[in-house]
Short mmCIF file of C-alpha atoms and ligand atoms in Angstrom, two decimals:
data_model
loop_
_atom_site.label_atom_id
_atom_site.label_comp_id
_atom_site.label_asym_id
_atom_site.label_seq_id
_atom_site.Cartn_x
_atom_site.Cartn_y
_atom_site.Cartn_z
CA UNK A 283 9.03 118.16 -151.03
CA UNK A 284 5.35 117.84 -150.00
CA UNK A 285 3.04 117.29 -152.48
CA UNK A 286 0.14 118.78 -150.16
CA UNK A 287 -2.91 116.96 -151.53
CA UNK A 288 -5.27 118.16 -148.74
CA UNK A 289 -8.50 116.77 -149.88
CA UNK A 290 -9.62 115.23 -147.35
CA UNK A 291 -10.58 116.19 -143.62
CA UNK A 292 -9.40 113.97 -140.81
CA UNK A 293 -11.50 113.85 -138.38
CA UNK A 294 -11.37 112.78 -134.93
CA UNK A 295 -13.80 110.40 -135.09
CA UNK A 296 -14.79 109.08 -138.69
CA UNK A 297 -18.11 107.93 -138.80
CA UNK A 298 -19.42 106.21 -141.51
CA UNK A 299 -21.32 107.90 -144.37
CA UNK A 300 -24.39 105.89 -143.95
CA UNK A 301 -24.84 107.05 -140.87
CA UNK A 302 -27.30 109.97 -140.47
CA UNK A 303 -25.64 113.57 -139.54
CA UNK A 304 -22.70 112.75 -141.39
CA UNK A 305 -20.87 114.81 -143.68
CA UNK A 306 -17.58 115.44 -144.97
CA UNK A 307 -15.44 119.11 -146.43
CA UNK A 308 -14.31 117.47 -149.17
CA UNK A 309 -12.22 120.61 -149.90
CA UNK A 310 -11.17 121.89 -146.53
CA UNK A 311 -7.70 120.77 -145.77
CA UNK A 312 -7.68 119.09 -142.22
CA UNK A 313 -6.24 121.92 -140.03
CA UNK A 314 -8.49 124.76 -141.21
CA UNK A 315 -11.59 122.39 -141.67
CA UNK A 316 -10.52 121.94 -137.85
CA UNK A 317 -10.82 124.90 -136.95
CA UNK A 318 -13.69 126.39 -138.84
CA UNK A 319 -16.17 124.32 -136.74
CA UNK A 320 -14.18 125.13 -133.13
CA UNK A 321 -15.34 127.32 -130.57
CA UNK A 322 -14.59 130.39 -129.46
CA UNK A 323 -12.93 128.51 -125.93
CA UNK A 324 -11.42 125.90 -128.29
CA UNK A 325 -9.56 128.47 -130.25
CA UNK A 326 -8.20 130.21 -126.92
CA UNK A 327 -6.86 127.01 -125.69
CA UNK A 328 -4.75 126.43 -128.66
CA UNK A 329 -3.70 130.29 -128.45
CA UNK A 330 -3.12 130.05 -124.76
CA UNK A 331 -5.30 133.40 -124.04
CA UNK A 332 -8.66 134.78 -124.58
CA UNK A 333 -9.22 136.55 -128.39
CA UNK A 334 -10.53 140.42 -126.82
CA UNK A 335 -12.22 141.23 -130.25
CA UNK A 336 -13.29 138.21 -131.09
CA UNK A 337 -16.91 139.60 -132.09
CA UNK A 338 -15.12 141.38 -135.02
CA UNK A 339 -13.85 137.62 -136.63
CA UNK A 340 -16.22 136.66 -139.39
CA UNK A 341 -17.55 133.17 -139.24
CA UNK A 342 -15.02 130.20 -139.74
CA UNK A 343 -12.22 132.67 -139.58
CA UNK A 344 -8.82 130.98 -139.02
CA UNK A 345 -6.30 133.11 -136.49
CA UNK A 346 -2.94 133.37 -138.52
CA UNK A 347 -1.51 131.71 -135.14
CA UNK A 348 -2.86 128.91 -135.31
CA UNK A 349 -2.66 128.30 -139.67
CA UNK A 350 1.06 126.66 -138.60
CA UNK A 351 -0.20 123.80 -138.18
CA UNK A 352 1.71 121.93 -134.88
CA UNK A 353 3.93 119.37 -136.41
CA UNK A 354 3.63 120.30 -140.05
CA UNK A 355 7.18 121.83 -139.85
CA UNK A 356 8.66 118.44 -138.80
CA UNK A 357 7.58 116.71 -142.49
CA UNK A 358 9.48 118.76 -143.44
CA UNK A 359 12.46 116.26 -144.45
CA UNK A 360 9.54 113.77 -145.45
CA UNK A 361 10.25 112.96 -149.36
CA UNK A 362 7.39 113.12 -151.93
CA UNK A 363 4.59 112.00 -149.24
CA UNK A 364 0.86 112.85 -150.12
CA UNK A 365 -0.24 115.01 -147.03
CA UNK A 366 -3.89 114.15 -146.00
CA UNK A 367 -4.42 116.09 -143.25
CA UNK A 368 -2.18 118.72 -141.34
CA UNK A 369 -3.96 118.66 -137.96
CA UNK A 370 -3.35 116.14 -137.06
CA UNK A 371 0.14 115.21 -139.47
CA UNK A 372 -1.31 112.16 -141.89
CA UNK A 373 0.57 111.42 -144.88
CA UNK A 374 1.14 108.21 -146.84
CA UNK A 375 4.02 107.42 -149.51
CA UNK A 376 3.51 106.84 -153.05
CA UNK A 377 4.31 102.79 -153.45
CA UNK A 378 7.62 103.48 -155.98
CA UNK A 379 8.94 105.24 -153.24
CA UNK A 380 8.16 102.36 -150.92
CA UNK A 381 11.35 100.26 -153.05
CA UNK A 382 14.06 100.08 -149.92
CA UNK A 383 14.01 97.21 -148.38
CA UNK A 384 13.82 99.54 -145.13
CA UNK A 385 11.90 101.89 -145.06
CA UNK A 386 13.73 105.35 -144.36
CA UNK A 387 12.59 108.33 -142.58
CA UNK A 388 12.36 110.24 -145.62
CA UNK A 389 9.28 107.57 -146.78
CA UNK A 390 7.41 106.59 -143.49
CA UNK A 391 4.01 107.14 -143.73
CA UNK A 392 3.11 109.56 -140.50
CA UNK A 393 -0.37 108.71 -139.00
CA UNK A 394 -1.13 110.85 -135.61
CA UNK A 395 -4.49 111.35 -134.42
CA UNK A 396 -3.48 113.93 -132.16
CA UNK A 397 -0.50 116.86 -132.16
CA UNK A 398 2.76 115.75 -131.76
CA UNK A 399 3.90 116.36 -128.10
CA UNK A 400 6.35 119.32 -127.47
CA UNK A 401 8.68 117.48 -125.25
CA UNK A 402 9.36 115.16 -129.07
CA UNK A 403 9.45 118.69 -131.13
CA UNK A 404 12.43 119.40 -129.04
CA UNK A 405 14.02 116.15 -128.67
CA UNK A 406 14.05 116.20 -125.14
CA UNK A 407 13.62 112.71 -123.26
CA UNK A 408 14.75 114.07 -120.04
CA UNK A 409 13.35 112.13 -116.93
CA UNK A 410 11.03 110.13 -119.57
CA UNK A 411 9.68 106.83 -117.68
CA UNK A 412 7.88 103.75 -118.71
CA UNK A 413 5.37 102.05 -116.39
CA UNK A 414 4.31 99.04 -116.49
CA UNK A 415 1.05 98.07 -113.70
CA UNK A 416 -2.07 96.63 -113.95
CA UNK A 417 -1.94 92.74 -113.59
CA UNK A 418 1.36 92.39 -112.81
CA UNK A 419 3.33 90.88 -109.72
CA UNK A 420 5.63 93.61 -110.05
CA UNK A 421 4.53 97.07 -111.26
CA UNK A 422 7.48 98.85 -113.15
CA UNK A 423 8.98 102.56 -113.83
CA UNK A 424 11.93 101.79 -116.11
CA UNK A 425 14.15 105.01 -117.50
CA UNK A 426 14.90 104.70 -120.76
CA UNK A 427 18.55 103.78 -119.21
CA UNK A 428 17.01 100.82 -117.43
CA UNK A 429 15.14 99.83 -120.89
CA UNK A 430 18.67 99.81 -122.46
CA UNK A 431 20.96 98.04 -119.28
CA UNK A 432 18.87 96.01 -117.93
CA UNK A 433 17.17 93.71 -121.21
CA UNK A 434 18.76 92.94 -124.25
CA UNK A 435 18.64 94.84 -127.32
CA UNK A 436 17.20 93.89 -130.38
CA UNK A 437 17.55 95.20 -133.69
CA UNK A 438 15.18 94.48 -136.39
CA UNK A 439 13.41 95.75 -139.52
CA UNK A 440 9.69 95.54 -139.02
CA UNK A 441 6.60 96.62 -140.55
CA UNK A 442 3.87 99.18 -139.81
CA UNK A 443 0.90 99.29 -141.60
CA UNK A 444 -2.21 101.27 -140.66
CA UNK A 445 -5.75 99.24 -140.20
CA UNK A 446 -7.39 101.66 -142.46
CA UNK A 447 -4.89 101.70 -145.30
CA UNK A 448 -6.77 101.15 -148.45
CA UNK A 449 -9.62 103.24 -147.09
CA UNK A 450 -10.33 105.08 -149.80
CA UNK A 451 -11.32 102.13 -152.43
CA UNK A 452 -14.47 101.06 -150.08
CA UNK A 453 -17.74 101.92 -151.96
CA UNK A 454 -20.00 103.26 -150.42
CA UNK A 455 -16.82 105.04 -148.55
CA UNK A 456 -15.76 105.65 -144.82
CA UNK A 457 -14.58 109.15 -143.45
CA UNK A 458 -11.05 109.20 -141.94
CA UNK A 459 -7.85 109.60 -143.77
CA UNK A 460 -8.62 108.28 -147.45
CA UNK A 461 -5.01 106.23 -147.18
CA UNK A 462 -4.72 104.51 -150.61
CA UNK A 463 -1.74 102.11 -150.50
CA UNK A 464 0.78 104.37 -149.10
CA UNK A 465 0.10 103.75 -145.04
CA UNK A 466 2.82 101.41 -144.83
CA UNK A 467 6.63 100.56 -144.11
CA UNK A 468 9.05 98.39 -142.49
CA UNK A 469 11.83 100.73 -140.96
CA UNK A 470 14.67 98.85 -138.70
CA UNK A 471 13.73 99.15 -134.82
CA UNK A 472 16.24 98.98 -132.10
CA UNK A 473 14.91 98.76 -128.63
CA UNK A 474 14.09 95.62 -126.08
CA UNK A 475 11.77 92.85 -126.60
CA UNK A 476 8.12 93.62 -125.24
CA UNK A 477 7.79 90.53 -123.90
CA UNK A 478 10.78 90.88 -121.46
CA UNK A 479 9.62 93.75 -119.99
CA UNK A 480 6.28 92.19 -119.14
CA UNK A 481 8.32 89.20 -117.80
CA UNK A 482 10.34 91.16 -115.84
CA UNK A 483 7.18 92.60 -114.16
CA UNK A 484 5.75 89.38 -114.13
CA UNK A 485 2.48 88.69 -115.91
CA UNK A 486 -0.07 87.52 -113.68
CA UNK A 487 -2.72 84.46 -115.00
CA UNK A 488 -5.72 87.44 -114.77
CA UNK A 489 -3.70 89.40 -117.43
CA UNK A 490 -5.95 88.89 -120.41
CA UNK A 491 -4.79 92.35 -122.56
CA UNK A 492 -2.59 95.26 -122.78
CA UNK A 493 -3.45 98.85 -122.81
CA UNK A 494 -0.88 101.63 -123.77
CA UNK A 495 -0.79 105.02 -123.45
CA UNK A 496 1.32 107.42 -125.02
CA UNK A 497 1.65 111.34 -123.80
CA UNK A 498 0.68 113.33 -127.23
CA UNK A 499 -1.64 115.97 -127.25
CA UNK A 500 -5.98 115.52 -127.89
CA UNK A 501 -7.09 117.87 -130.80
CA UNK A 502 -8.62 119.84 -128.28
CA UNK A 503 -5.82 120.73 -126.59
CA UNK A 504 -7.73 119.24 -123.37
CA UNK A 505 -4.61 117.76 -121.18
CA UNK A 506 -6.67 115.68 -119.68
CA UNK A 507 -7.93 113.35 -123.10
CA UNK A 508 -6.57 110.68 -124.14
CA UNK A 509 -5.82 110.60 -127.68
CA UNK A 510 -5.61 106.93 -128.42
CA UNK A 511 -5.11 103.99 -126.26
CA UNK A 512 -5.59 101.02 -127.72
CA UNK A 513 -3.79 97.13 -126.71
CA UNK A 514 -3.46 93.22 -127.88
CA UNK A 515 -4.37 90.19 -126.55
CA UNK A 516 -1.74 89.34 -124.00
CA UNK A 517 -0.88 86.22 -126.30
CA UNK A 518 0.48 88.90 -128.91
CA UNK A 519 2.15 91.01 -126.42
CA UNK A 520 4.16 87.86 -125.33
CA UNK A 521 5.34 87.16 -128.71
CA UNK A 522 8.70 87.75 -129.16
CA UNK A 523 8.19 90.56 -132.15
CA UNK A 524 6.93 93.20 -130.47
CA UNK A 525 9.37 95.80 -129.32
CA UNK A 526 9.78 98.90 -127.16
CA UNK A 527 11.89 100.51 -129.31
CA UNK A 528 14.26 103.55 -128.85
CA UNK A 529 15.69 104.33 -132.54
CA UNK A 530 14.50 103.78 -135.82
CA UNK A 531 16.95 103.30 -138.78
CA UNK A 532 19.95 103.83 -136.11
CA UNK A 533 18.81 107.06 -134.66
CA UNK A 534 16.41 108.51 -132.07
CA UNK A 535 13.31 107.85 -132.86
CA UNK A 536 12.00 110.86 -135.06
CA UNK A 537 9.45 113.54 -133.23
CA UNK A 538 6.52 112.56 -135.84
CA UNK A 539 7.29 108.73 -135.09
CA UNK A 540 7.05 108.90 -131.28
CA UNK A 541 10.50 110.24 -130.00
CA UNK A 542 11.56 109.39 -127.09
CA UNK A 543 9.99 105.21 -126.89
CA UNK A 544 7.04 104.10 -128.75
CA UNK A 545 5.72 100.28 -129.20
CA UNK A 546 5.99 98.37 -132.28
CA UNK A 547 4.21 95.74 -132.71
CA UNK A 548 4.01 94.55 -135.83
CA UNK A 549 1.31 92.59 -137.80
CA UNK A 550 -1.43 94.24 -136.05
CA UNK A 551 -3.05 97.44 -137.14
CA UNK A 552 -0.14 100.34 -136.58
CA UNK A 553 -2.49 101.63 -134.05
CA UNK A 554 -1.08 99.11 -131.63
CA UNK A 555 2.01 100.44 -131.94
CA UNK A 556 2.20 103.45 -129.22
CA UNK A 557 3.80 106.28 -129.66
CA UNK A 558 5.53 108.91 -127.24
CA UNK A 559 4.89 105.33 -124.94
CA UNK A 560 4.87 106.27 -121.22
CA UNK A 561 2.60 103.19 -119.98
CA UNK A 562 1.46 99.86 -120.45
CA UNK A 563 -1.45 98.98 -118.22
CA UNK A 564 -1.92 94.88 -118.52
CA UNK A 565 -5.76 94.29 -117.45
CA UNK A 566 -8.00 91.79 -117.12
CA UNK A 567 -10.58 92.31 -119.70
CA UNK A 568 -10.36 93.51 -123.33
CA UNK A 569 -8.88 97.13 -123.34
CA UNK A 570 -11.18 99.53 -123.32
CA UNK A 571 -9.67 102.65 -123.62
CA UNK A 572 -9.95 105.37 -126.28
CA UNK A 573 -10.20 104.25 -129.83
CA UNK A 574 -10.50 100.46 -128.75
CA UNK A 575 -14.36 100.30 -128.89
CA UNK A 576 -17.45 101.44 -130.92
CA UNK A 577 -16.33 101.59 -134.37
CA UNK A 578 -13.01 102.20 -133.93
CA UNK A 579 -10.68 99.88 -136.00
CA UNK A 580 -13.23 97.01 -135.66
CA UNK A 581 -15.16 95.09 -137.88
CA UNK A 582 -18.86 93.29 -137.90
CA UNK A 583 -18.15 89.92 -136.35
CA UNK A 584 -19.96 88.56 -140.07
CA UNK A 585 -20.02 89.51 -143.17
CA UNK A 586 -21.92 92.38 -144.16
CA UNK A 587 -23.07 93.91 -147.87
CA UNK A 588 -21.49 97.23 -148.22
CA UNK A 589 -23.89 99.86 -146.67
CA UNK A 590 -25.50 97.77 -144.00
CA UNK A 591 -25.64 99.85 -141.08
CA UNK A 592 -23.92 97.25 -138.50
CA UNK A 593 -24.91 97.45 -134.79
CA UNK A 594 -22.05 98.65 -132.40
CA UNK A 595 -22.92 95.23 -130.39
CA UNK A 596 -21.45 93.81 -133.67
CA UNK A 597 -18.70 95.07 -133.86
CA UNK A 598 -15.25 93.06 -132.79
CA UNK A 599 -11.80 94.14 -132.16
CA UNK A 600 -9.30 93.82 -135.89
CA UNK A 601 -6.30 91.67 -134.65
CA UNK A 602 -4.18 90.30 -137.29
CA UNK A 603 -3.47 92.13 -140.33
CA UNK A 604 -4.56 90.38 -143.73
CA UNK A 605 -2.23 89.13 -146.43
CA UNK A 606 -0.69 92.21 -148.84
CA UNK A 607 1.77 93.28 -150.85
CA UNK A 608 2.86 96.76 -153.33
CA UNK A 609 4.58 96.46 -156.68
CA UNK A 610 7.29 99.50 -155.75
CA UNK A 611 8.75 99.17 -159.22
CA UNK A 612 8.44 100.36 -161.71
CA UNK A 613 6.27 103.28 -160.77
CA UNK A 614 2.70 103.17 -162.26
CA UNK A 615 2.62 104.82 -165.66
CA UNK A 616 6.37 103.42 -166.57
CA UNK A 617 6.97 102.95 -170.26
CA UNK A 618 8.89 99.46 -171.24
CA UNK A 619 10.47 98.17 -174.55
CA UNK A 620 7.44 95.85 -176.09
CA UNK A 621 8.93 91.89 -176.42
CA UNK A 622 11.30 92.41 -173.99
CA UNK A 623 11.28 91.12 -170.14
CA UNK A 624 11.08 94.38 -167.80
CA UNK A 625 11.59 93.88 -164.05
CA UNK A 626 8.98 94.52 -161.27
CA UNK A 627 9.41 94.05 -158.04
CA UNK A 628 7.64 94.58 -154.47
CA UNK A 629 7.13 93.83 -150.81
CA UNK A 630 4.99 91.37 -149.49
CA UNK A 631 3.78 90.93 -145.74
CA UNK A 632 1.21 88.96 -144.01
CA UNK A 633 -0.14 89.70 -139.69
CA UNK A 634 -0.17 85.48 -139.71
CA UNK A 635 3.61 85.78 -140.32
CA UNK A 636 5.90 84.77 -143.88
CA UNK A 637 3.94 84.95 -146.85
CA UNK A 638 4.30 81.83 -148.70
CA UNK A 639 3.81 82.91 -152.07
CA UNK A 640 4.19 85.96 -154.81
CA UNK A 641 2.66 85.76 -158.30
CA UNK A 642 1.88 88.59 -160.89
CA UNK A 643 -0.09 88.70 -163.89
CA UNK A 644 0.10 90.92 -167.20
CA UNK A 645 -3.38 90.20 -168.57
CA UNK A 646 -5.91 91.02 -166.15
CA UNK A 647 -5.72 88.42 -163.69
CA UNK A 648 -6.10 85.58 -166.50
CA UNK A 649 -2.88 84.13 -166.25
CA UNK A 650 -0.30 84.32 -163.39
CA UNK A 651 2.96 83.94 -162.90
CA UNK A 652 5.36 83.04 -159.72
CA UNK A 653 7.40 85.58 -158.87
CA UNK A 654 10.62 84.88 -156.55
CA UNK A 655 10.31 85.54 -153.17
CA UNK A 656 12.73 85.92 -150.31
CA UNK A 657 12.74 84.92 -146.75
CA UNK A 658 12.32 87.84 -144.45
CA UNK A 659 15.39 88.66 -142.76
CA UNK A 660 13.95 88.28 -139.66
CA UNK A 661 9.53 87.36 -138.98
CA UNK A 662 7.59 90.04 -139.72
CA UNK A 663 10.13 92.21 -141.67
CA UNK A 664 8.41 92.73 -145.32
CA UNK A 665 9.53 90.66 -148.13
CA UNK A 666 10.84 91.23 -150.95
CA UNK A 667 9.68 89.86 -154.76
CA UNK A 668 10.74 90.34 -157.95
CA UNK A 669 9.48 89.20 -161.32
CA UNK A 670 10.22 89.37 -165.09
CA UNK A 671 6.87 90.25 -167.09
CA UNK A 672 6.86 90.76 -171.23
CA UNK A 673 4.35 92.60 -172.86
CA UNK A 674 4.15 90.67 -176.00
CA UNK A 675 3.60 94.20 -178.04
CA UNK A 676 2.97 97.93 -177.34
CA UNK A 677 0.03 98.98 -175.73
CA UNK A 678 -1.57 99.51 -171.95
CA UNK A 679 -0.68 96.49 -169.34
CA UNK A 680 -1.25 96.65 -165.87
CA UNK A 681 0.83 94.46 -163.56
CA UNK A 682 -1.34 92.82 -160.83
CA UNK A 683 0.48 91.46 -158.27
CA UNK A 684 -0.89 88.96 -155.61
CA UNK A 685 0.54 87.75 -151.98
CA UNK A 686 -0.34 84.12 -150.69
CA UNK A 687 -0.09 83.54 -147.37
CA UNK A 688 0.76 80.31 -145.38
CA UNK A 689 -2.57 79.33 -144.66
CA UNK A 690 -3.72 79.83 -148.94
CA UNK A 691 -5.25 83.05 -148.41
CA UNK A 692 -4.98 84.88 -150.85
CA UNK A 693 -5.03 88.97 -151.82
CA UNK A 694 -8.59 89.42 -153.73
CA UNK A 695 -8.99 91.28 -157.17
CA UNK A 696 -11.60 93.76 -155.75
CA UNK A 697 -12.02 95.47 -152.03
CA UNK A 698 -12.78 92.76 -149.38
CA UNK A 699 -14.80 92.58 -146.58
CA UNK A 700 -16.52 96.36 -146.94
CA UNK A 701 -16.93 97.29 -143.51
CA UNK A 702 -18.38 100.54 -141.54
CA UNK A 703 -14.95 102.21 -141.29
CA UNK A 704 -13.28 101.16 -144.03
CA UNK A 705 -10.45 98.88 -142.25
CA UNK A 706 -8.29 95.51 -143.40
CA UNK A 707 -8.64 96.50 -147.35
CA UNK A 708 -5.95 93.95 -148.75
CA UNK A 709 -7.12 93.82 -152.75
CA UNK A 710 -4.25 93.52 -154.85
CA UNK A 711 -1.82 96.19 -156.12
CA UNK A 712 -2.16 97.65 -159.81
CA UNK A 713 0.32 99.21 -161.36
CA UNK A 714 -0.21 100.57 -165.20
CA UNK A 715 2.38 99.78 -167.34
CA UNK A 716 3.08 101.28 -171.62
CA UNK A 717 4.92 99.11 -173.66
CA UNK A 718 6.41 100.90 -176.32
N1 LIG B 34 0.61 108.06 -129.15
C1 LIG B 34 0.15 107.72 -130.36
N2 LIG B 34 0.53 106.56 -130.88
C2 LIG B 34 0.11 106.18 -132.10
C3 LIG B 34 -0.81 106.99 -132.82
C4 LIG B 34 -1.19 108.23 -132.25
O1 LIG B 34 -1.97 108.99 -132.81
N3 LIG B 34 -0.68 108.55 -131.02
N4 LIG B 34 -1.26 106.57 -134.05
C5 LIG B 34 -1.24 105.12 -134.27
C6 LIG B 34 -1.58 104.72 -135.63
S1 LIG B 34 -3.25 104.75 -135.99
C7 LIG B 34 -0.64 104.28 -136.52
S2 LIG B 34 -1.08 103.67 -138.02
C8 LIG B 34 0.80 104.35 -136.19
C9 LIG B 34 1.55 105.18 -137.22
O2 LIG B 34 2.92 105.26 -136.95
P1 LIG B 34 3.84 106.30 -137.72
O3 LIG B 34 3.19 107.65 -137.69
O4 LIG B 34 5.15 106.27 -137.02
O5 LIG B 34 3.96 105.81 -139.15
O6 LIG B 34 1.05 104.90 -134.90
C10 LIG B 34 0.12 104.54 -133.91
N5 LIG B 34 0.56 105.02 -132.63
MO1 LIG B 35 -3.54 103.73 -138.01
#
């Protein structure tokens, strides 16, 4: 079931509010807000033919052809998600539905910023090829049977997060998908080791950072842009948790995840993590390819008060992911016996690695207490917590709960480090809980 909170329009490129000319639809859902401000030529494209009365269609009208929105059909199998935005498919997951300790289909958040490529509607991976080129000894076209002979497979839960989850708690706010907590999830990858393949094509010492490019479709329905193309340092791609990965959970890769091969690199903003993954160009200077510069997913190289209108000079690439963690029980709201011990529990996940430490508090951050923590399975799978918490009477609690990492950093009480487009927002979890 969708629960189609459409609030919010996502568009192609957020901009800040304080800039001038900005302005969101708060009401229009993404898709029709979409198309209310396209052309006449825009709205051809995306029909495939010219409109011949098109004089007769009253401004901001939306051709009944085009209100099925490309994609939408495939969420449908996608289990309580908030939708944000139907063109593109953005939709984030409710944190008590984030309790597996993997992440099914049914509860991956879907973040596209363009339409999901026909050849993954149908399922078709026919003649699909990977490239690797760039600065390399050895360029590469590997078949997706080449990916799975020729390296060794490796099978691993590992989470995703989106750089701008937590969006929507940044005051002033950003435009872009208002993600609360829900744009993340650690899912089990199969596929081969990133950092083979590169091997195998031989890195040479110019190689300074990926780029990847996937073959989805640009809003526009332009074949020739690129929707996103962003890369890491080559000292992340090299590290031995990234994966080109064939099959989530056991099967194919799902159409809205990036059927046939996508990237997944965890511990970085999910945009690293290429879907529909056809080529990774290694180059010799930062990546600069679409959605790696401006303001897209970077932040003011200082800190800045929330507002400040940051110069795009400023502005420096997000690399690791900060420190974080969701209580996914009990569900907000839940009523517990008063003077009794009720269970919550969580994930916890850090981009430096294993988080060191869990603790949770009942009173409004003036006490705290450990909660248990396991090792990942394997590095940079989420991990699990758990804690016993008694409200000493009935009334409102909230359960805060707070993830430590290795270094002593810690999740803050309010949203850190405001920036122009709302990235990185780690504050702690809050769950409201009735003792009766
Ligand atoms: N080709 C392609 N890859 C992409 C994207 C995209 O729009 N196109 N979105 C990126 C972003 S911003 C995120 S957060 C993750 C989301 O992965 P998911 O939709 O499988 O959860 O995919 C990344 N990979
Ligand atoms: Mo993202």
């Amino acid at each position: 079931m969708l629960d189609d909170a459409s609030h919010n329009q996502d568009t192609d490129k957020p901009v800040a509010r304080t800039e001038p000319g900005h302005e969101t639809s708060g009401a229009e859902p993404g898709r029709r807000g979409f198309l209310k401000g396209a052309s006449l030529a825009t709205m051809g494209a995306l029909l495939g033919t010219t409109i011949p009365f098109a004089r007769n269609m009253p401004p901001g009208f939306v051709p009944v052809a085009l209100a099925q929105d490309v994609g939408m059909g495939l969420m449908d199998a996608k289990d309580g998600l908030v939708v944000l935005g139907d063109r593109p498919v953005n939709a984030e997951t409710p944190a008590h539905l984030l309790d597996d300790d993997v992440t099914p289909y049914e509860r991956l958040f879907v973040r596209n910023n363009g339409l999901v490529p026909q050849h993954a509607m149908d399922m078709n991976a026919e003649g699909w090829t990977l490239t690797i080129d760039g600065e390399v000894d050895e360029p590469l076209t590997l078949t997706l049977a080449d990916l799975q002979n020729d390296f060794e497979t490796v099978t691993a839960p590992l989470w995703l997060e989106c750089g701008g989850n937590g969006r929507a708690f940044f005051q002033p706010g950003a435009s872009g998908n208002q993600w609360t907590t829900g744009a993340v999830g650690c899912p089990e990858w199969t596929g081969v080791r990133l950092k083979d393949v590169l091997e195998r094509a031989g890195v040479k010492p110019t190689a300074v950072y990926t780029g990847h490019y996937g073959n989805d479709v640009h809003l526009s329905g332009d074949p020739d842009k690129v929707v996103i193309s962003r890369g890491v340092p080559i000292e992340k791609a090299l590290g031995p948790e990234n994966l080109i990965a064939w099959a989530m959970n056991g099967e194919p890769i799902p159409a809205i995840h990036g059927f046939p091969l996508r990237l997944v690199v965890p511990g970085y903003p999910g945009s690293a993590s290429q879907k529909y993954l056809t080529r990774i160009w290694v180059r010799d200077q930062e990546h600069d390819g679409e959605k790696m510069t401006g303001y897209s997913y970077r932040l003011p190289a200082y800190p800045v008060a929330p507002g400040t209108e940051v110069p795009e000079s400023d502005m420096v690439v997000m690399l690791e992911m900060p420190v974080k963690s969701l209580v996914t029980f009990p569900a907000t709201g839940a009523e517990v016996p008063a003077g009794r011990p009720a269970e919550v529990r969580g994930h916890a996940w850090s981009g430096k690695g294993d988080v060191a430490a869990m603790h949770v508090s009942l009173d409004f951050g003036q006490t705290w207490q450990e909660a248990e923590l396991m090792a990942p399975p394997n590095p940079f799978a989420w991990q699990r917590w758990r804690a016993e918490v008694t409200p000493p009477e009935a009334g409102y609690y909230e359960v805060w709960a707070r993830a430590t990492d290795k270094d002593g950093t810690m999740q803050p009480p309010v949203v850190p480090g405001w920036n122009p487009r709302g990235y990185g927002n780690n504050m702690m979890h809050r769950i409201a809980l009735f003792a009766v």
